[in-house]
Short mmCIF file of C-alpha atoms in Angstrom, two decimals:
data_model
loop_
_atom_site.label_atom_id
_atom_site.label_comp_id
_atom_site.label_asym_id
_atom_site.label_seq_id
_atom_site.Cartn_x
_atom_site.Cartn_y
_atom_site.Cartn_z
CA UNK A 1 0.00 0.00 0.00
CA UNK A 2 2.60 2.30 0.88
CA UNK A 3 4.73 1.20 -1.99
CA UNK A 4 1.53 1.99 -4.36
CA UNK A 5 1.24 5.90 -3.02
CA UNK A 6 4.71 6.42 -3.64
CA UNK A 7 4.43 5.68 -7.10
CA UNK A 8 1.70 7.62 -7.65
CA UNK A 9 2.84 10.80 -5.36
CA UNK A 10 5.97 10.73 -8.24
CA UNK A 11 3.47 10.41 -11.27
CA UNK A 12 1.68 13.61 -10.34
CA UNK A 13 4.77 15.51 -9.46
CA UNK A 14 6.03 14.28 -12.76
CA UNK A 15 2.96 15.43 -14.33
CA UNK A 16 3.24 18.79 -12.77
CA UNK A 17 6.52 19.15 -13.55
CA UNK A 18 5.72 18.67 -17.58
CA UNK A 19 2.96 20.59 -17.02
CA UNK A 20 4.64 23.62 -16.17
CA UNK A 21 7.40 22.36 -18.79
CA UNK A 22 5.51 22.14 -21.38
CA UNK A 23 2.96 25.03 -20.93
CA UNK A 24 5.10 27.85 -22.38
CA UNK A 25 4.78 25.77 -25.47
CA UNK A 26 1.17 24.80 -25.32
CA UNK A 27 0.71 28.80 -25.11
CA UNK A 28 2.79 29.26 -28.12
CA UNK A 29 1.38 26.97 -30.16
CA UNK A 30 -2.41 28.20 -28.99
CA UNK A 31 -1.43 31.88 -29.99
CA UNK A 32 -1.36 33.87 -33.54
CA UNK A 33 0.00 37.54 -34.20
CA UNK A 34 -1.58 40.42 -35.84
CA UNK A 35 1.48 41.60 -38.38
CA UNK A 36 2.55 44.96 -39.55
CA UNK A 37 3.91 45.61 -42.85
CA UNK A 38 7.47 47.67 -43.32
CA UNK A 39 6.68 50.15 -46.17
CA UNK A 40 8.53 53.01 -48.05
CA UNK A 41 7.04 56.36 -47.67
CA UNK A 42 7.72 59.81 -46.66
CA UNK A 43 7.53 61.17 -43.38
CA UNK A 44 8.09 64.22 -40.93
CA UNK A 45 9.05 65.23 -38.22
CA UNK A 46 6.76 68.09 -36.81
CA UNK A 47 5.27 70.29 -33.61
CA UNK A 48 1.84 71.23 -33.65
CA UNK A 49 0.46 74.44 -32.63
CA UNK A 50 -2.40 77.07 -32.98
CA UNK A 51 -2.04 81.14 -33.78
CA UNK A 52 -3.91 83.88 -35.17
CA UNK A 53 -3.72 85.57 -38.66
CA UNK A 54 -2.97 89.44 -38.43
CA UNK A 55 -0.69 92.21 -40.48
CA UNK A 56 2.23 93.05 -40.87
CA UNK A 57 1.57 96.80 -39.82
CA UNK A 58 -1.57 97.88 -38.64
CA UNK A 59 -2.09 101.84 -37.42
CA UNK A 60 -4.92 103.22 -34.93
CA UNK A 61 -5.48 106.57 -36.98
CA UNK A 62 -7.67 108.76 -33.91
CA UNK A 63 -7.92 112.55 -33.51
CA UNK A 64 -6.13 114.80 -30.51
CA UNK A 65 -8.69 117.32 -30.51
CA UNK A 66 -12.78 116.36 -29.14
CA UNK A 67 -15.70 117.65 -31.00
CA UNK A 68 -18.00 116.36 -33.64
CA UNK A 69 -16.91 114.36 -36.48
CA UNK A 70 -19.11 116.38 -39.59
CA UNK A 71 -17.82 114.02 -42.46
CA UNK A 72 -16.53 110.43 -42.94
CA UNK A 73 -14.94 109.97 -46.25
CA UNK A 74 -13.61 106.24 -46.22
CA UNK A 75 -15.36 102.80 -45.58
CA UNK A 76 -14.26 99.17 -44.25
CA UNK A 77 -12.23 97.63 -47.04
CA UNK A 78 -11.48 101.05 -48.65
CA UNK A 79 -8.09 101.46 -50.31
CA UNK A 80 -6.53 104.66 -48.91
CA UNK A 81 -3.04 106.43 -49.21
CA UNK A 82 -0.77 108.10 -47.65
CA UNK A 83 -1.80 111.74 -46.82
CA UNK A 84 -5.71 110.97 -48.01
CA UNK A 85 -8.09 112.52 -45.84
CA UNK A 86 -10.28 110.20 -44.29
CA UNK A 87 -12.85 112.47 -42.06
CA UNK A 88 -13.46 115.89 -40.89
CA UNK A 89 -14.51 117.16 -37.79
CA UNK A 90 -16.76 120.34 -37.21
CA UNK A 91 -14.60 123.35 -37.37
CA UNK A 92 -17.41 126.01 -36.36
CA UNK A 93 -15.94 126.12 -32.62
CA UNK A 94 -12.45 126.07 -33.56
CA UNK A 95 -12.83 129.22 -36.34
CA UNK A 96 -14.76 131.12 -33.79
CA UNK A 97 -12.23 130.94 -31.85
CA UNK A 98 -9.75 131.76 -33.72
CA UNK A 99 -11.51 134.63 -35.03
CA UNK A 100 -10.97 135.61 -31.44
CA UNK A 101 -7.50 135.11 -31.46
CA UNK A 102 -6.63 136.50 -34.11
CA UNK A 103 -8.74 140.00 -32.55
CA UNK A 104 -7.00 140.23 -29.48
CA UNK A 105 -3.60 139.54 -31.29
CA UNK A 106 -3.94 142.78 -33.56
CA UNK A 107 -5.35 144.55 -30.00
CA UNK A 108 -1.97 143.56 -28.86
CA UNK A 109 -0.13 144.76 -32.42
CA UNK A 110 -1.43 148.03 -31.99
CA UNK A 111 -0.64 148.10 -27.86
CA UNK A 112 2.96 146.81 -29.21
CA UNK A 113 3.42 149.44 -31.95
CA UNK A 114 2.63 152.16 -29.62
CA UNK A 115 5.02 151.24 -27.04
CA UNK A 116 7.60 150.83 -29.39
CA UNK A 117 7.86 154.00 -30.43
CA UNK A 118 7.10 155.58 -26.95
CA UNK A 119 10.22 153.05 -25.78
CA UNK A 120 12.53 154.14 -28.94
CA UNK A 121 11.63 158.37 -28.38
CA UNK A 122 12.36 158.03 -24.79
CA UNK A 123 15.47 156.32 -25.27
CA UNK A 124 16.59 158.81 -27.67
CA UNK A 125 15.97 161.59 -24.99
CA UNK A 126 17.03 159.58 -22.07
CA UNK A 127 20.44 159.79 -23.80
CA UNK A 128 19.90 163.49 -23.79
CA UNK A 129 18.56 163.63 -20.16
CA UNK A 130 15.98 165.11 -21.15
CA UNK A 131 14.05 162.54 -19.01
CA UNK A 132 14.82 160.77 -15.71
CA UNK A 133 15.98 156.91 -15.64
CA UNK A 134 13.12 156.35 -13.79
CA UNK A 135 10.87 157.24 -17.42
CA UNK A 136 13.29 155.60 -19.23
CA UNK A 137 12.94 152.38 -17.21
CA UNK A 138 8.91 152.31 -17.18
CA UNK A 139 8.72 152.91 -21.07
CA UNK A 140 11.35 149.91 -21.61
CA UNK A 141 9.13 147.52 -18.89
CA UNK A 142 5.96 148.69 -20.72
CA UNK A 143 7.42 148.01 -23.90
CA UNK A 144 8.79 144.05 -23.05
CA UNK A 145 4.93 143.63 -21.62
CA UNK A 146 3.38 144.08 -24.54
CA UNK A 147 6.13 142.23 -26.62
CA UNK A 148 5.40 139.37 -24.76
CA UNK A 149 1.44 139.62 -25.08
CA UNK A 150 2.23 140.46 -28.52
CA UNK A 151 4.22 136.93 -28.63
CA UNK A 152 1.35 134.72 -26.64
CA UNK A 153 -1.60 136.55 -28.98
CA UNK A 154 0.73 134.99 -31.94
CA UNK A 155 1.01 131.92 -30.22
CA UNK A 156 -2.46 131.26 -29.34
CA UNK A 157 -3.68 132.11 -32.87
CA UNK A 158 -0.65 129.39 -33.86
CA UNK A 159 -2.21 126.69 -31.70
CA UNK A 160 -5.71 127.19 -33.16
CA UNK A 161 -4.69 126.64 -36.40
CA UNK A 162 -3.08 123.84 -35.86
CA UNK A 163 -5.87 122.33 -33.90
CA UNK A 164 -7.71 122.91 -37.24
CA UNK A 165 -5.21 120.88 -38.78
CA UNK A 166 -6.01 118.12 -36.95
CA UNK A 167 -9.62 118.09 -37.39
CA UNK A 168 -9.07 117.13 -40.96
CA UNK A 169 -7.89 113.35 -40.20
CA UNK A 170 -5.42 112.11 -42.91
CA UNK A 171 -3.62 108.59 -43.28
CA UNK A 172 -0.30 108.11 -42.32
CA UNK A 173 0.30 105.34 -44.58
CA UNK A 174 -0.68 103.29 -47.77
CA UNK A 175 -3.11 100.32 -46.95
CA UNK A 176 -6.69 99.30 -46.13
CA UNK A 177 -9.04 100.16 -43.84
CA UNK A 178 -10.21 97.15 -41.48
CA UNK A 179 -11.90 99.23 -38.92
CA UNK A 180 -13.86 101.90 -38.53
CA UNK A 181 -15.41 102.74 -35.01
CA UNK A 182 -17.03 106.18 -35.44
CA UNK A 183 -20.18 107.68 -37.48
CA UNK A 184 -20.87 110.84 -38.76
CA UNK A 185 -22.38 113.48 -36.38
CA UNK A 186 -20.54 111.45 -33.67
CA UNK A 187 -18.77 113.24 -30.33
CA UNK A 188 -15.40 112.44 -29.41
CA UNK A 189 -13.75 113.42 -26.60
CA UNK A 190 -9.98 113.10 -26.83
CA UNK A 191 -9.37 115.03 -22.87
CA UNK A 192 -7.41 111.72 -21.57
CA UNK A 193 -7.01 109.90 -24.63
CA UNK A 194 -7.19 109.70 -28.54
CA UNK A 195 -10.04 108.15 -29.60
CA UNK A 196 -9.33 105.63 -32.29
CA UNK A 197 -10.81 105.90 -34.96
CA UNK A 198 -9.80 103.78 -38.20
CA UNK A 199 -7.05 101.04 -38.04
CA UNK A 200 -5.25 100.50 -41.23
CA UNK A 201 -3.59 97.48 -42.24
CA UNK A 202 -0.45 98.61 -44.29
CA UNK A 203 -0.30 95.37 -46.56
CA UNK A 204 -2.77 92.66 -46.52
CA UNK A 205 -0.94 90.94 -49.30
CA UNK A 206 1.94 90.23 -46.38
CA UNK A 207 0.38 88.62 -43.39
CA UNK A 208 1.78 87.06 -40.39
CA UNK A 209 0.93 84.61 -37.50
CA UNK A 210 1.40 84.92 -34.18
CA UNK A 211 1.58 81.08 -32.93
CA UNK A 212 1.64 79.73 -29.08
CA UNK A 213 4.01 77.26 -29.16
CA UNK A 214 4.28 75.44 -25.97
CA UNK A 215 7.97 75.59 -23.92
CA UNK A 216 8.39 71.83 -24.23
CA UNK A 217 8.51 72.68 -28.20
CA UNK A 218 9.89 75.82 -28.58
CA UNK A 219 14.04 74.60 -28.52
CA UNK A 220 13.48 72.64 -31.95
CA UNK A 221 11.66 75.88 -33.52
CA UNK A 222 14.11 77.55 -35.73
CA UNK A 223 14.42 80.96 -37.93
CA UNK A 224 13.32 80.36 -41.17
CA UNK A 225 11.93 76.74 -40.51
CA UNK A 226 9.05 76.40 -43.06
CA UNK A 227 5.68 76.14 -41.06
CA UNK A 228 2.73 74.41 -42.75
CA UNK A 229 -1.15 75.65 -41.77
CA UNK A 230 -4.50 75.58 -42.55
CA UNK A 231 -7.52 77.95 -41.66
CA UNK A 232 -11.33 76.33 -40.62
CA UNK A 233 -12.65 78.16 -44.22
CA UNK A 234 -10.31 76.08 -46.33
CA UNK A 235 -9.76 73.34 -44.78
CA UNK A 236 -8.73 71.39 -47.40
CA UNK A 237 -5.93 74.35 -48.74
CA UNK A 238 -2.79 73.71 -47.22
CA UNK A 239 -0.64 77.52 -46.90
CA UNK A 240 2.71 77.86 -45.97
CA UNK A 241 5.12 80.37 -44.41
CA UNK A 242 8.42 81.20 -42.76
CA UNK A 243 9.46 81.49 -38.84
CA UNK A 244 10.35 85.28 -39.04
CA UNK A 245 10.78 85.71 -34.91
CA UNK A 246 11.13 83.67 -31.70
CA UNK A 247 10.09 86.00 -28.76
CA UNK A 248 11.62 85.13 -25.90
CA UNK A 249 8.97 86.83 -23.49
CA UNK A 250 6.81 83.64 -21.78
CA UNK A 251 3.26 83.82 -22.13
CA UNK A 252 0.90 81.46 -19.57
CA UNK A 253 -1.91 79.91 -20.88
CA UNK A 254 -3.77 77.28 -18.55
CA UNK A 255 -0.60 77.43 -16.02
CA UNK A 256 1.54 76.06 -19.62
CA UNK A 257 4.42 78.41 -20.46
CA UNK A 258 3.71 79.06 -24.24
CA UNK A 259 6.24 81.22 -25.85
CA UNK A 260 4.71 83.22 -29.30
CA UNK A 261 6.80 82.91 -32.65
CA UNK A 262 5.93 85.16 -35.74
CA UNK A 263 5.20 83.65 -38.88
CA UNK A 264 5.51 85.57 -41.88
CA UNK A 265 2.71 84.09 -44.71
CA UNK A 266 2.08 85.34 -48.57
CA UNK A 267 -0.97 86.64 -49.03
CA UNK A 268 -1.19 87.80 -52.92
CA UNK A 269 -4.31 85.51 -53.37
CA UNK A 270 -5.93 87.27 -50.85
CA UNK A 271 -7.71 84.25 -49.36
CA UNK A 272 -5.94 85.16 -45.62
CA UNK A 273 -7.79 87.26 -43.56
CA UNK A 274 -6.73 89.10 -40.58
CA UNK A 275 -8.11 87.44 -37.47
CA UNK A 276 -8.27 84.16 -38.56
CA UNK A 277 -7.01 80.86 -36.33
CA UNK A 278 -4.93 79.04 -37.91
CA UNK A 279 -3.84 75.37 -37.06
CA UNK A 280 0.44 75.19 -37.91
CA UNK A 281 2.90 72.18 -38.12
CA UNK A 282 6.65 73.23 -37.76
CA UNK A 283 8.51 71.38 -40.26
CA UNK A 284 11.40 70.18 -38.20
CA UNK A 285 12.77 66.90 -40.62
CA UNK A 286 11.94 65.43 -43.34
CA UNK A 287 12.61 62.29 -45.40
CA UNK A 288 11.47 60.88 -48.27
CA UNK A 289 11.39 57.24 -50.07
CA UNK A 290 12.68 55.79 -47.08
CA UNK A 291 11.82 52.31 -45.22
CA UNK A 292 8.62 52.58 -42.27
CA UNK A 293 7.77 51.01 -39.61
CA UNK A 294 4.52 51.33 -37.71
CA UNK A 295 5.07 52.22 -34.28
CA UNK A 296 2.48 49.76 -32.89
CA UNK A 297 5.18 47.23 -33.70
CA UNK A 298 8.09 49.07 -31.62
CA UNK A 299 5.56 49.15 -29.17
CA UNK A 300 4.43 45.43 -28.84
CA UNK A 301 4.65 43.76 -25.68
CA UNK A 302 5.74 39.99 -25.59
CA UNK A 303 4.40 37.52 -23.61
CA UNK A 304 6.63 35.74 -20.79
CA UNK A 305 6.73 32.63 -22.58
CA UNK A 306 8.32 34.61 -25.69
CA UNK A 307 10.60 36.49 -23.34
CA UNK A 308 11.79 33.26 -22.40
CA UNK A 309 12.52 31.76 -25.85
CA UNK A 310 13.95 35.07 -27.40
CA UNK A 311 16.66 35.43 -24.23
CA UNK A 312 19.20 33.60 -26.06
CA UNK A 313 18.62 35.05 -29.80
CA UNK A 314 18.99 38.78 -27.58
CA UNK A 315 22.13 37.74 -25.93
CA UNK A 316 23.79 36.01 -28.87
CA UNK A 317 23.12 38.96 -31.44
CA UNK A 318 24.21 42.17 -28.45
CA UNK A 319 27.53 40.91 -28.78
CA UNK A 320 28.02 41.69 -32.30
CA UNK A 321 25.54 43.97 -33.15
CA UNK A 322 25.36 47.11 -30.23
CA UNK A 323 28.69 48.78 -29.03
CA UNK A 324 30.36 48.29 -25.60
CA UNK A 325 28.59 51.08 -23.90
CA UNK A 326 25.09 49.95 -24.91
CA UNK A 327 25.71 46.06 -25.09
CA UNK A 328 27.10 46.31 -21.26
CA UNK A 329 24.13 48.50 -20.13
CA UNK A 330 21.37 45.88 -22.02
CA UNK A 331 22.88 42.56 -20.86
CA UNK A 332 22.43 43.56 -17.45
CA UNK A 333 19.14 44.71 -18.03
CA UNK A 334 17.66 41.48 -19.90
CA UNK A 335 19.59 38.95 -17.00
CA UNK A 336 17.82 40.90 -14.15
CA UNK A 337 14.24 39.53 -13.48
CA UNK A 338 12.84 42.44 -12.43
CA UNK A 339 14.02 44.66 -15.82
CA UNK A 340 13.98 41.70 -18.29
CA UNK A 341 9.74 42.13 -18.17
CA UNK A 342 7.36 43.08 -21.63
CA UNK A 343 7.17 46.52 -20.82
CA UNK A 344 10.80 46.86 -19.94
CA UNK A 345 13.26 44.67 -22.02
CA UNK A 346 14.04 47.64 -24.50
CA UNK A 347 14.38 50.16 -21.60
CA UNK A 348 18.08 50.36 -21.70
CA UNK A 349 18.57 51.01 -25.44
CA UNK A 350 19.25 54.45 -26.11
CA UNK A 351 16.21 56.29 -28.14
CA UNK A 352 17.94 55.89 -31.63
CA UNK A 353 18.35 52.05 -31.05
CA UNK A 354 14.89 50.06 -30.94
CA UNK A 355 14.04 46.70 -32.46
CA UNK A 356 11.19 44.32 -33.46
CA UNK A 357 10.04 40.62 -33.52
CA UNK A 358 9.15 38.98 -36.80
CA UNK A 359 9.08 35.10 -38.04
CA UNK A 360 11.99 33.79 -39.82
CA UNK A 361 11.67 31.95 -43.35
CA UNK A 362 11.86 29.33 -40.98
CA UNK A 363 8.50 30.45 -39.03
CA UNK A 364 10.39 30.98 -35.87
CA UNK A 365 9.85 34.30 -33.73
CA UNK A 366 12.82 36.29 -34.27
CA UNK A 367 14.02 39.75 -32.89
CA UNK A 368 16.08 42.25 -35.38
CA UNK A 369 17.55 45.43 -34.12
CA UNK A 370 17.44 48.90 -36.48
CA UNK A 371 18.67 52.21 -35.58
CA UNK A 372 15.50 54.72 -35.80
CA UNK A 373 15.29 58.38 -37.54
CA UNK A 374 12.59 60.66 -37.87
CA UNK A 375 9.48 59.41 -35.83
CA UNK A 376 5.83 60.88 -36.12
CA UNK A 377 2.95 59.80 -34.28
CA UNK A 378 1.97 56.59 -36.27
CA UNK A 379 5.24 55.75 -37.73
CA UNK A 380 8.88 55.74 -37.72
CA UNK A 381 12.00 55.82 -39.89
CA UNK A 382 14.35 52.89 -40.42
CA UNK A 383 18.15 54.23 -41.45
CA UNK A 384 19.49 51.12 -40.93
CA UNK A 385 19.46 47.46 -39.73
CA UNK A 386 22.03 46.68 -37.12
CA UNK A 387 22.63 43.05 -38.70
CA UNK A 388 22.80 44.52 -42.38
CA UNK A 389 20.53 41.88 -43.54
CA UNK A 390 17.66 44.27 -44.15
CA UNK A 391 14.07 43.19 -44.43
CA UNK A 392 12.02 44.31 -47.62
CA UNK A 393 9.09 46.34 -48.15
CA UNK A 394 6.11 44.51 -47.79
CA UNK A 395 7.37 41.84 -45.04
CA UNK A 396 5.75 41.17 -42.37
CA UNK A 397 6.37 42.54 -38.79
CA UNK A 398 4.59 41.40 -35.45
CA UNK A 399 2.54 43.93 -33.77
CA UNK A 400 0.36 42.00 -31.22
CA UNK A 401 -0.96 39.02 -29.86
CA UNK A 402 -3.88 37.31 -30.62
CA UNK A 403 -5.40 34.37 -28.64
CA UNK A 404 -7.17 31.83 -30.24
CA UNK A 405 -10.19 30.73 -28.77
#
C-alpha cells in the first residue's frame, strides 16, 4: 500500500513538472500575431500648434482734438493712401475761436506798436537827459509787456490753427481700412485719450501669424523653418510660411508656459484674412522614399513565454551587433528579473536604437535590431538594420498578440 502511493505521489509531481514544462509551449502553439507591414514612404518630423492671422503693420489713426466728427470719407475695405483725408470734424468752434484770437492779437499789435515807439523816443531823450531813468525804465518795462502779449496773442492764434489741422484726419500710410469705429455726427472726446478711430492694415498681401508654441517645443523651432497651416474656411488648402521671430517673453496659458513665434505668410491671393485661427505644423525633418515602420510594432509587448525563448537570440546577437557602452548596459538589463519584463526589455537602449520581432523563413519568432530616424505619431524611420541583412518592403512585422479561442 505504501509502496503503491509512492508511485503515484511521483506520477503527479512528474505530471506537474511537464505541465509547467511544457505550458510555455502549449501557449505558443495556442497563440497567432496580428502583423505589420514595413513600407517606403515619406515622413516628418513636426510640432503642432495654434495662432492667429494678423498684419504686418496695422495703425490706430484717432484725432487729438474732441468735437464732432461732420464728415466720414472712407469705408471698411477702402483702399486709402498716404496723406488721403479720411474724415473731418466740425470746425465752427475752432474758427470762432480763432476769429478771437486773431482780434485780441492785432489789439496787442497796436498796444505793441505804440510802445515801441514811446520806448525808442524816450530812449533817444534819455540819452539826452531830457528825461529821468526812472521814465526811461517804465517805457522799456511797458514796452517788453506788450512784446510778450504780442508773442502769446501769436502763439495762441498758432495753436488754433493747428488744432484745425487736426480736425481734418489724414492717413499716415498706404493700406486698407479694417476698422472703422465712429459715425458721422458722432462726439469724441480726446481730454485723456485719442479716440481711435480707423485702423489701417499697411499690406494685406503680407500677413503674419502669431503662434503659441508650448515651452516643451519651442528649442526645436528655428528661424526660417518652413511652417505648414491651414484655416477652418479652407480646410482642405494647405498655406505655408516662414518662422520670421522667436520671442523670448513667456506667455501662460492654462498654467503652460507658451512662448509666441511670428510667422511671416504670402498673401497675394488674398484668401488670408486678418483674425483668422490658424492650425500650424513646424517642419522640423523630413525624409522621403525611405523604409517605415509602424510604431504599434516598436511598441508590442511579448508575452513571458516569448521572453523566455527570445533570451538567447537577444544575448547572442548584443555581442556583435550594439557597441560596448550599450551592449554592457542591455545585458544587465535582460539577465535581471525584475528589468527583463514586456514593458521593460528595450528600456536600456538608447532612443535611436529600438528593435522588433518577426518570423523567420523558418516560421520561428525572431528579434532584429534597427537604428530609428525621424518618428511621427503613427510611424517611424528605419536608417538602418544593425545586422545589415535588411528586411524588404512589404514583409511582415509582429505587432500584437492574438489568442485563439
Amino acid at each position: 500500500m505504501k509502496k503503491s502511493t509512492t508511485i503515484i505521489l511521483g506520477i503527479i509531481t512528474l505530471l506537474v513538472i511537464g505541465y509547467f514544462f511544457v505550458k510555455p509551449k502549449l501557449e505558443n502553439k495556442k497563440q497567432e500575431f496580428t502583423y505589420t507591414t514595413i513600407k517606403k514612404g515619406d515622413i516628418e518630423a513636426i510640432v503642432s500648434s495654434t495662432g492667429t492671422l494678423e498684419a504686418i503693420n496695422t495703425v490706430e489713426v484717432g484725432t487729438q482734438i474732441s468735437g464732432t466728427i461732420s464728415k466720414i470719407y472712407v469705408d471698411y475695405n477702402d483702399k486709402v493712401n498716404e496723406g488721403q483725408l479720411l474724415a473731418e470734424m466740425d470746425l465752427r468752434l475752432l474758427q470762432t475761436n480763432l476769429l478771437t484770437a486773431q482780434a485780441n492779437l492785432a489789439v496787442n499789435e497796436a498796444r505793441f506798436k505804440q510802445a515801441e515807439e514811446d520806448f525808442e523816443r524816450n530812449k533817444v531823450l534819455y540819452k539826452e537827459k531830457v528825461i529821468s531813468e526812472q521814465q526811461y525804465n517804465n517805457s522799456k518795462y511797458t514796452y517788453e509787456q506788450v512784446l510778450s502779449s504780442k508773442k502769446a496773442s501769436e502763439a495762441s492764434v498758432k495753436n488754433i490753427e493747428v488744432s484745425m489741422s487736426y480736425a481734418r484726419i489724414k492717413s499716415p500710410i498706404n493700406g486698407t481700412i479694417i476698422e472703422r469705429t465712429v459715425e458721422e455726427g458722432q462726439t469724441v472726446a480726446a481730454s485723456f485719450a485719442t479716440p481711435r478711430m480707423f485702423i489701417i492694415a499697411e499690406d494685406l498681401s503680407k500677413m503674419q501669424i502669431l503662434a503659441d508654441v508650448d515651452e516643451s517645443d519651442i528649442g526645436y523651432i528655428k528661424d526660417s523653418m518652413q511652417v505648414r497651416f491651414s484655416v477652418q474656411t479652407f480646410p482642405e488648402v494647405k498655406f505655408y510660411g516662414l518662422v520670421s521671430q522667436i520671442r523670448l517673453q513667456p506667455i501662460k496659458i492654462n498654467n503652460v508656459v507658451n512662448y509666441q513665434v511670428v510667422v511671416d505668410v504670402d498673401n497675394k491671393n488674398g484668401m488670408l484674412l486678418p483674425g483668422m485661427t490658424t492650425n500650424l505644423e513646424f517642419i522640423l525633418d523630413t525624409a522621403y522614399n525611405v523604409l517605415l515602420i509602424n510604431n504599434s510594432a516598436l511598441r508590442f509587448r511579448p508575452n513571458e513565454a516569448m521572453l523566455k525563448d527570445i533570451k538567447p537570440v537577444l544575448k547572442e546577437k548584443t555581442k556583435w551587433l550594439l557597441v560596448d557602452s550599450i551592449r554592457q548596459n542591455f545585458i544587465e538589463a535582460i539577465t535581471n528579473e525584475e528589468t527583463y519584463t514586456p514593458a521593460n526589455f528595450k528600456s536600456n537602449l538608447p532612443p535611436h536604437i529600438n528593435g522588433f520581432f518577426y518570423k523567420d523563413e523558418t516560421g520561428k519568432i525572431d528579434f532584429k535590431f534597427i537604428e530609428t530616424g525621424i518618428t511621427s505619431g503613427l510611424e517611424s524611420e528605419i536608417k538602418k538594420f544593425l545586422d545589415e541583412t535588411p528586411l524588404r518592403e512589404g514583409d511582415k512585422i509582429i505587432n500584437s498578440i492574438k489568442e485563439k479561442k
